[in-house]
Amino acid sequence: MSTPNVQTIAILGAGQMGGGIAHVSAAGAYTVLLSDVTLERAEKGRFDIELRLGKAVEKGKLTAGQRAEILGRITPVEGLSRFAEADFVIEAANENEALKKSLFRQFDELCRPDIVLATNTSSIPITRIAAVTRRPERVIGMHFMNPVPVMKLVEIIRGLATSDATHETTLQVCARLDKTTVTSRDIGGFIVNRVLMPMINEAIYALYEGIGTATDIDTGMKLGTNQPMGPLELADFIGLDTCLAIMEVLQAGLGDSKYRPCPLLRQYVEAGWLGRKTGRGFHIYAKS
Ligand code: CAA
């Protein structure tokens, strides 16, 4: 049941989350295969990391030599072409259960049978993803927080079949990424979103009911409870479509009406007001 010594991590998905995971993995001295559907997308992911590392050098937080070393450990790859070389896989594709299941079937075929397959999901049950493989004991959830290089936490989720050895290997990888971990059972929303999303949803109800303006609600929570962002600003940062999808998972999975998404949240998503990424959510942003 033991898992191999990890030297090479393959990361599927070179977007914001996958790129952040590649960044901290390379900074943790792992060899990184950064994969996306096309080589161009994987290369773009590596380029974004290069830009971020460049800013850290400008601020004097990193030397040019360290930047070159970190970048030198990241190889962009197309699709799953080199996954047979991996000692540990982290999937960071879109939050879509059918897609994740399809990817895990392919990992199971291509990757060595003794390695751990991890999924960066914020709410899809690990047990269901593990069940499509022939190694459910080696499947685990690693929920990274955005922005990955800044946030200290990785939430680890054990599926029903996840073995102690898989859990231990994953904790060791996170320690080398300089992350603090908490371990959650595989139940609706895990720990962080089980607590965070109802708070955000309640803030949206406060706006919906006219209790205060978006700025009053955010300033109240930011300065009154020492959070770096108010709940509506944080919802915009996460993406309102993602917030709605997670509330729906909580409502469907836990069956309690207290998890009903606020109608205003649904309406914003229907309007295409998805937060920072579209330039408008509960606040207005310059498009990036
Ligand atoms: N990637 C890498 N580094 C980033 C970054 C990014 N995308 N965005 C900001 N940073 C870095 C900056 O470079 C800066 O670094 P230094 O201190 O080394 O200079 C540092 O973060 C602070 O950035 P700024 O000064 O630009 O801005 P700020 O002080 O307002 O902080 C923030 C920005 C870190 C995002 C802060 O507002 C924050 O912590 N917000 C809360 C974020 C949060 O709660 N994330 C979790 C969301 S929930 C989730 O992810 C799970 C889910 O399933 C929904």
Short mmCIF file of C-alpha atoms and ligand atoms in Angstrom, two decimals:
data_model
loop_
_atom_site.label_atom_id
_atom_site.label_comp_id
_atom_site.label_asym_id
_atom_site.label_seq_id
_atom_site.Cartn_x
_atom_site.Cartn_y
_atom_site.Cartn_z
CA MET A 1 0.00 0.00 0.00
CA SER A 2 3.03 2.33 0.18
CA THR A 3 3.43 5.15 -2.33
CA PRO A 4 6.69 6.14 -4.06
CA ASN A 5 9.10 8.89 -3.13
CA VAL A 6 7.79 11.97 -4.96
CA GLN A 7 10.17 13.87 -7.25
CA THR A 8 8.08 14.69 -10.31
CA ILE A 9 4.59 16.17 -10.03
CA ALA A 10 2.34 16.30 -13.10
CA ILE A 11 -0.27 19.07 -12.94
CA LEU A 12 -3.23 18.98 -15.29
CA GLY A 13 -4.60 22.46 -16.01
CA ALA A 14 -2.35 25.49 -16.54
CA GLY A 15 -4.95 28.13 -15.63
CA GLN A 16 -5.02 30.25 -12.49
CA MET A 17 -5.20 27.34 -10.02
CA GLY A 18 -2.98 24.87 -11.92
CA GLY A 19 -0.43 27.59 -12.61
CA GLY A 20 -0.37 28.55 -8.93
CA ILE A 21 0.08 24.91 -7.93
CA ALA A 22 2.93 24.54 -10.46
CA HIS A 23 4.55 27.69 -9.07
CA VAL A 24 4.55 26.48 -5.43
CA SER A 25 5.54 22.93 -6.47
CA ALA A 26 8.59 24.19 -8.36
CA ALA A 27 9.41 26.54 -5.46
CA GLY A 28 9.26 23.40 -3.27
CA ALA A 29 12.02 21.91 -5.50
CA TYR A 30 9.80 19.40 -7.29
CA THR A 31 10.22 18.74 -10.99
CA VAL A 32 6.94 19.89 -12.56
CA LEU A 33 5.17 18.78 -15.74
CA LEU A 34 2.59 21.50 -16.39
CA SER A 35 -0.02 20.18 -18.78
CA ASP A 36 -2.98 21.61 -20.66
CA VAL A 37 -5.02 20.56 -23.68
CA THR A 38 -2.62 22.34 -26.02
CA LEU A 39 1.09 23.05 -25.65
CA GLU A 40 0.36 26.76 -26.20
CA ARG A 41 -1.90 26.87 -23.13
CA ALA A 42 0.68 25.03 -21.04
CA GLU A 43 3.36 27.47 -22.22
CA LYS A 44 1.09 30.42 -21.39
CA GLY A 45 0.70 28.98 -17.86
CA ARG A 46 4.49 28.87 -17.47
CA PHE A 47 4.81 32.40 -18.87
CA ASP A 48 2.32 33.72 -16.27
CA ILE A 49 4.48 32.15 -13.54
CA GLU A 50 7.54 33.80 -15.08
CA LEU A 51 5.80 37.21 -14.86
CA ARG A 52 4.83 36.67 -11.21
CA LEU A 53 8.37 35.57 -10.33
CA GLY A 54 9.69 38.65 -12.16
CA LYS A 55 7.58 40.88 -9.89
CA ALA A 56 8.95 39.07 -6.82
CA VAL A 57 12.51 39.76 -8.07
CA GLU A 58 11.64 43.45 -8.60
CA LYS A 59 10.36 43.64 -5.01
CA GLY A 60 13.59 42.05 -3.78
CA LYS A 61 11.78 38.96 -2.43
CA LEU A 62 13.60 36.58 -4.77
CA THR A 63 16.98 36.68 -6.52
CA ALA A 64 17.25 36.39 -10.31
CA GLY A 65 19.06 33.08 -9.74
CA GLN A 66 16.19 31.67 -7.63
CA ARG A 67 13.72 32.75 -10.28
CA ALA A 68 15.69 30.92 -12.98
CA GLU A 69 15.94 27.78 -10.80
CA ILE A 70 12.17 27.71 -10.13
CA LEU A 71 11.31 28.26 -13.80
CA GLY A 72 13.86 25.67 -14.88
CA ARG A 73 11.93 23.00 -12.97
CA ILE A 74 8.69 23.61 -14.92
CA THR A 75 8.21 21.89 -18.28
CA PRO A 76 5.03 22.69 -20.25
CA VAL A 77 3.52 19.56 -21.81
CA GLU A 78 0.63 18.84 -24.14
CA GLY A 79 -2.20 16.72 -22.74
CA LEU A 80 -1.29 13.55 -20.89
CA SER A 81 1.71 12.76 -23.10
CA ARG A 82 4.21 12.53 -20.23
CA PHE A 83 2.03 11.44 -17.31
CA ALA A 84 3.74 8.02 -17.20
CA GLU A 85 6.78 9.89 -15.75
CA ALA A 86 4.85 11.33 -12.79
CA ASP A 87 5.33 10.30 -9.15
CA PHE A 88 2.25 12.32 -8.09
CA VAL A 89 -0.59 13.87 -10.11
CA ILE A 90 -2.63 16.97 -9.25
CA GLU A 91 -5.63 17.60 -11.48
CA ALA A 92 -6.73 21.24 -11.64
CA ALA A 93 -9.16 21.20 -14.57
CA ASN A 94 -12.54 22.96 -14.57
CA GLU A 95 -14.94 22.16 -11.75
CA ASN A 96 -16.97 19.68 -13.83
CA GLU A 97 -17.65 16.20 -12.48
CA ALA A 98 -17.93 14.44 -15.86
CA LEU A 99 -14.65 16.01 -17.02
CA LYS A 100 -12.84 15.06 -13.81
CA LYS A 101 -14.11 11.47 -14.01
CA SER A 102 -12.96 11.18 -17.61
CA LEU A 103 -9.50 12.52 -16.68
CA PHE A 104 -9.16 10.14 -13.73
CA ARG A 105 -10.02 7.15 -15.98
CA GLN A 106 -7.17 8.25 -18.28
CA PHE A 107 -4.71 8.88 -15.41
CA ASP A 108 -5.50 5.40 -14.13
CA GLU A 109 -4.56 3.93 -17.52
CA LEU A 110 -1.43 6.01 -18.10
CA CYS A 111 0.14 6.55 -14.67
CA ARG A 112 2.10 4.02 -12.64
CA PRO A 113 -0.26 2.04 -10.41
CA ASP A 114 1.59 2.95 -7.20
CA ILE A 115 1.25 6.76 -7.46
CA VAL A 116 -1.26 9.10 -5.83
CA LEU A 117 -3.84 10.88 -8.00
CA ALA A 118 -5.09 14.11 -6.40
CA THR A 119 -7.90 16.39 -7.51
CA ASN A 120 -8.05 20.11 -6.75
CA THR A 121 -11.80 20.34 -6.25
CA SER A 122 -13.74 22.79 -4.12
CA SER A 123 -16.87 20.68 -3.82
CA ILE A 124 -17.08 17.53 -6.00
CA PRO A 125 -17.10 14.34 -3.87
CA ILE A 126 -13.71 12.54 -3.95
CA THR A 127 -15.37 9.17 -3.42
CA ARG A 128 -17.22 9.49 -6.74
CA ILE A 129 -14.07 10.45 -8.66
CA ALA A 130 -12.07 7.65 -6.98
CA ALA A 131 -14.73 5.09 -7.91
CA VAL A 132 -13.98 5.39 -11.64
CA THR A 133 -10.38 4.22 -11.06
CA ARG A 134 -8.90 0.85 -10.12
CA ARG A 135 -6.99 2.52 -7.28
CA PRO A 136 -9.57 4.39 -5.15
CA GLU A 137 -7.23 4.02 -2.15
CA ARG A 138 -4.72 6.25 -3.99
CA VAL A 139 -7.17 9.06 -4.86
CA ILE A 140 -7.41 12.14 -2.62
CA GLY A 141 -8.67 15.75 -2.70
CA MET A 142 -6.28 18.72 -2.43
CA HIS A 143 -8.31 21.92 -2.26
CA PHE A 144 -5.91 24.81 -2.86
CA MET A 145 -7.08 28.36 -2.13
CA ASN A 146 -6.81 31.25 -4.58
CA PRO A 147 -4.29 32.92 -5.02
CA VAL A 148 -2.31 29.71 -4.45
CA PRO A 149 1.14 31.29 -3.90
CA VAL A 150 -0.29 33.60 -1.22
CA MET A 151 -2.76 31.42 0.69
CA LYS A 152 -1.26 29.19 3.39
CA LEU A 153 -3.94 26.51 3.41
CA VAL A 154 -4.51 23.30 1.49
CA GLU A 155 -7.63 21.44 2.54
CA ILE A 156 -7.11 17.69 2.20
CA ILE A 157 -10.17 15.53 1.57
CA ARG A 158 -10.14 11.79 2.17
CA GLY A 159 -12.56 9.77 0.06
CA LEU A 160 -14.20 6.73 1.61
CA ALA A 161 -11.43 4.44 0.32
CA THR A 162 -8.40 6.79 0.63
CA SER A 163 -5.60 4.93 2.44
CA ASP A 164 -3.48 6.23 5.31
CA ALA A 165 -0.37 5.95 3.07
CA THR A 166 -1.98 8.18 0.41
CA HIS A 167 -2.96 10.71 3.08
CA GLU A 168 0.56 10.67 4.55
CA THR A 169 2.24 11.15 1.14
CA THR A 170 -0.07 14.08 0.36
CA LEU A 171 0.67 15.74 3.71
CA GLN A 172 4.40 15.38 2.99
CA VAL A 173 4.00 17.00 -0.44
CA CYS A 174 2.04 19.91 1.11
CA ALA A 175 4.73 20.41 3.76
CA ARG A 176 7.33 20.76 1.00
CA LEU A 177 5.08 23.33 -0.71
CA ASP A 178 5.21 25.24 2.60
CA LYS A 179 1.46 24.87 3.07
CA THR A 180 -0.52 24.20 6.22
CA THR A 181 -3.13 21.45 5.87
CA VAL A 182 -6.45 20.54 7.40
CA THR A 183 -8.10 17.22 6.64
CA SER A 184 -11.81 17.00 5.92
CA ARG A 185 -14.26 14.14 5.50
CA ASP A 186 -15.78 13.85 2.04
CA ILE A 187 -19.08 15.57 2.84
CA GLY A 188 -20.77 18.48 0.99
CA GLY A 189 -18.44 21.48 0.64
CA PHE A 190 -15.82 19.95 2.98
CA ILE A 191 -14.75 22.34 5.79
CA VAL A 192 -13.88 25.66 4.15
CA ASN A 193 -16.78 26.05 1.74
CA ARG A 194 -19.26 24.55 4.20
CA VAL A 195 -18.59 27.56 6.42
CA LEU A 196 -17.53 30.23 3.89
CA MET A 197 -20.29 29.90 1.29
CA PRO A 198 -23.26 30.23 3.67
CA MET A 199 -21.57 33.39 5.03
CA ILE A 200 -21.25 34.80 1.51
CA ASN A 201 -24.83 33.73 0.67
CA GLU A 202 -26.08 35.44 3.83
CA ALA A 203 -24.24 38.64 2.87
CA ILE A 204 -26.06 38.50 -0.50
CA TYR A 205 -29.38 38.09 1.35
CA ALA A 206 -28.47 41.16 3.45
CA LEU A 207 -28.01 43.11 0.20
CA TYR A 208 -31.19 41.58 -1.31
CA GLU A 209 -33.23 42.61 1.72
CA GLY A 210 -31.77 46.13 1.67
CA ILE A 211 -30.16 45.82 5.09
CA GLY A 212 -27.16 47.76 3.82
CA THR A 213 -25.31 48.69 0.64
CA ALA A 214 -22.67 46.35 -0.79
CA THR A 215 -19.99 48.71 0.55
CA ASP A 216 -21.57 48.83 4.03
CA ILE A 217 -21.85 45.04 4.19
CA ASP A 218 -18.25 44.57 3.05
CA THR A 219 -16.81 47.30 5.24
CA GLY A 220 -18.80 46.01 8.22
CA MET A 221 -17.43 42.49 7.84
CA LYS A 222 -13.93 43.56 6.82
CA LEU A 223 -13.29 45.95 9.67
CA GLY A 224 -15.70 44.37 12.15
CA THR A 225 -14.37 40.82 11.84
CA ASN A 226 -10.84 41.38 10.50
CA GLN A 227 -11.21 39.73 7.10
CA PRO A 228 -8.94 40.87 4.23
CA MET A 229 -11.95 41.25 1.93
CA GLY A 230 -15.63 41.72 2.70
CA PRO A 231 -17.89 38.76 1.75
CA LEU A 232 -19.32 40.39 -1.40
CA GLU A 233 -15.87 41.44 -2.61
CA LEU A 234 -14.65 37.90 -1.91
CA ALA A 235 -17.62 36.46 -3.84
CA ASP A 236 -16.64 38.67 -6.80
CA PHE A 237 -13.04 37.46 -6.45
CA ILE A 238 -14.07 33.77 -6.41
CA GLY A 239 -16.62 34.22 -9.24
CA LEU A 240 -20.37 34.37 -8.67
CA ASP A 241 -20.97 31.34 -10.94
CA THR A 242 -18.62 29.32 -8.74
CA CYS A 243 -20.34 30.56 -5.56
CA LEU A 244 -23.74 29.57 -6.99
CA ALA A 245 -22.46 26.13 -8.06
CA ILE A 246 -21.05 25.46 -4.57
CA MET A 247 -24.31 26.56 -2.87
CA GLU A 248 -26.18 24.17 -5.17
CA VAL A 249 -23.83 21.33 -4.18
CA LEU A 250 -24.46 22.11 -0.48
CA GLN A 251 -28.23 22.28 -1.01
CA ALA A 252 -28.39 19.06 -3.06
CA GLY A 253 -25.87 17.14 -0.97
CA LEU A 254 -27.04 18.14 2.51
CA GLY A 255 -30.74 18.59 1.69
CA ASP A 256 -31.27 21.44 4.15
CA SER A 257 -33.18 24.54 2.98
CA LYS A 258 -30.73 26.75 4.89
CA TYR A 259 -28.35 26.25 1.95
CA ARG A 260 -30.74 27.70 -0.65
CA PRO A 261 -28.87 30.10 -2.93
CA CYS A 262 -30.06 33.71 -2.63
CA PRO A 263 -32.26 34.63 -5.65
CA LEU A 264 -30.11 37.74 -6.17
CA LEU A 265 -27.02 35.53 -6.64
CA ARG A 266 -28.85 33.47 -9.24
CA GLN A 267 -30.01 36.63 -11.03
CA TYR A 268 -26.50 38.11 -11.15
CA VAL A 269 -25.20 34.88 -12.69
CA GLU A 270 -28.04 34.90 -15.23
CA ALA A 271 -27.11 38.49 -16.13
CA GLY A 272 -23.50 37.46 -16.72
CA TRP A 273 -22.35 39.60 -13.77
CA LEU A 274 -19.85 37.04 -12.52
CA GLY A 275 -17.56 39.28 -10.49
CA ARG A 276 -14.01 40.43 -11.20
CA LYS A 277 -13.55 38.26 -14.27
CA THR A 278 -16.39 39.99 -16.13
CA GLY A 279 -15.75 43.45 -14.67
CA ARG A 280 -19.02 43.51 -12.76
CA GLY A 281 -20.37 41.67 -9.75
CA PHE A 282 -21.46 43.23 -6.48
CA HIS A 283 -18.82 45.85 -7.24
CA ILE A 284 -17.52 47.29 -10.55
CA TYR A 285 -13.96 46.49 -11.70
CA ALA A 286 -11.68 47.61 -14.49
CA LYS A 287 -11.54 44.58 -16.83
CA SER A 288 -8.20 42.74 -16.55
N1 CAA B 1 -0.80 35.34 -7.46
C1 CAA B 1 0.31 35.47 -6.74
N2 CAA B 1 0.50 36.43 -5.81
C2 CAA B 1 -0.51 37.32 -5.66
C3 CAA B 1 -1.70 37.28 -6.39
C4 CAA B 1 -1.81 36.23 -7.34
N3 CAA B 1 -2.91 36.09 -8.08
N4 CAA B 1 -2.49 38.30 -5.99
C5 CAA B 1 -1.82 38.95 -5.04
N5 CAA B 1 -0.62 38.37 -4.82
C6 CAA B 1 0.41 38.76 -3.86
C7 CAA B 1 1.00 40.11 -4.19
O1 CAA B 1 2.08 39.97 -5.09
C8 CAA B 1 1.48 40.57 -2.84
O2 CAA B 1 2.69 39.92 -2.53
P1 CAA B 1 3.82 40.59 -1.57
O3 CAA B 1 3.18 40.79 -0.24
O4 CAA B 1 4.88 39.54 -1.55
O5 CAA B 1 4.20 41.85 -2.24
C9 CAA B 1 0.41 40.02 -1.86
O6 CAA B 1 -0.23 38.95 -2.59
C10 CAA B 1 -0.63 41.07 -1.51
O7 CAA B 1 -1.21 41.55 -2.74
P2 CAA B 1 -1.71 43.04 -2.96
O8 CAA B 1 -0.87 43.97 -2.15
O9 CAA B 1 -1.79 43.27 -4.43
O10 CAA B 1 -3.21 43.05 -2.50
P3 CAA B 1 -3.87 42.81 -1.11
O11 CAA B 1 -3.00 43.13 0.06
O12 CAA B 1 -5.17 43.48 -1.24
O13 CAA B 1 -4.10 41.22 -1.06
C11 CAA B 1 -5.22 39.21 -1.50
C12 CAA B 1 -4.76 40.54 -2.06
C13 CAA B 1 -4.00 38.36 -1.13
C14 CAA B 1 -6.01 38.52 -2.60
C15 CAA B 1 -6.08 39.50 -0.19
O14 CAA B 1 -7.10 40.42 -0.48
C16 CAA B 1 -6.74 38.25 0.36
O15 CAA B 1 -6.09 37.47 1.07
N6 CAA B 1 -8.05 38.06 0.06
C17 CAA B 1 -8.79 36.88 0.48
C18 CAA B 1 -8.47 35.74 -0.43
C19 CAA B 1 -9.21 34.51 -0.04
O16 CAA B 1 -9.96 34.42 0.92
N7 CAA B 1 -9.01 33.47 -0.86
C20 CAA B 1 -9.70 32.21 -0.68
C21 CAA B 1 -10.93 32.23 -1.52
S1 CAA B 1 -11.87 30.78 -1.24
C22 CAA B 1 -11.16 29.66 -2.26
O17 CAA B 1 -10.24 29.87 -2.98
C23 CAA B 1 -11.77 28.33 -2.18
C24 CAA B 1 -13.00 28.06 -2.95
O18 CAA B 1 -13.25 26.90 -3.20
C25 CAA B 1 -13.95 29.08 -3.37
#
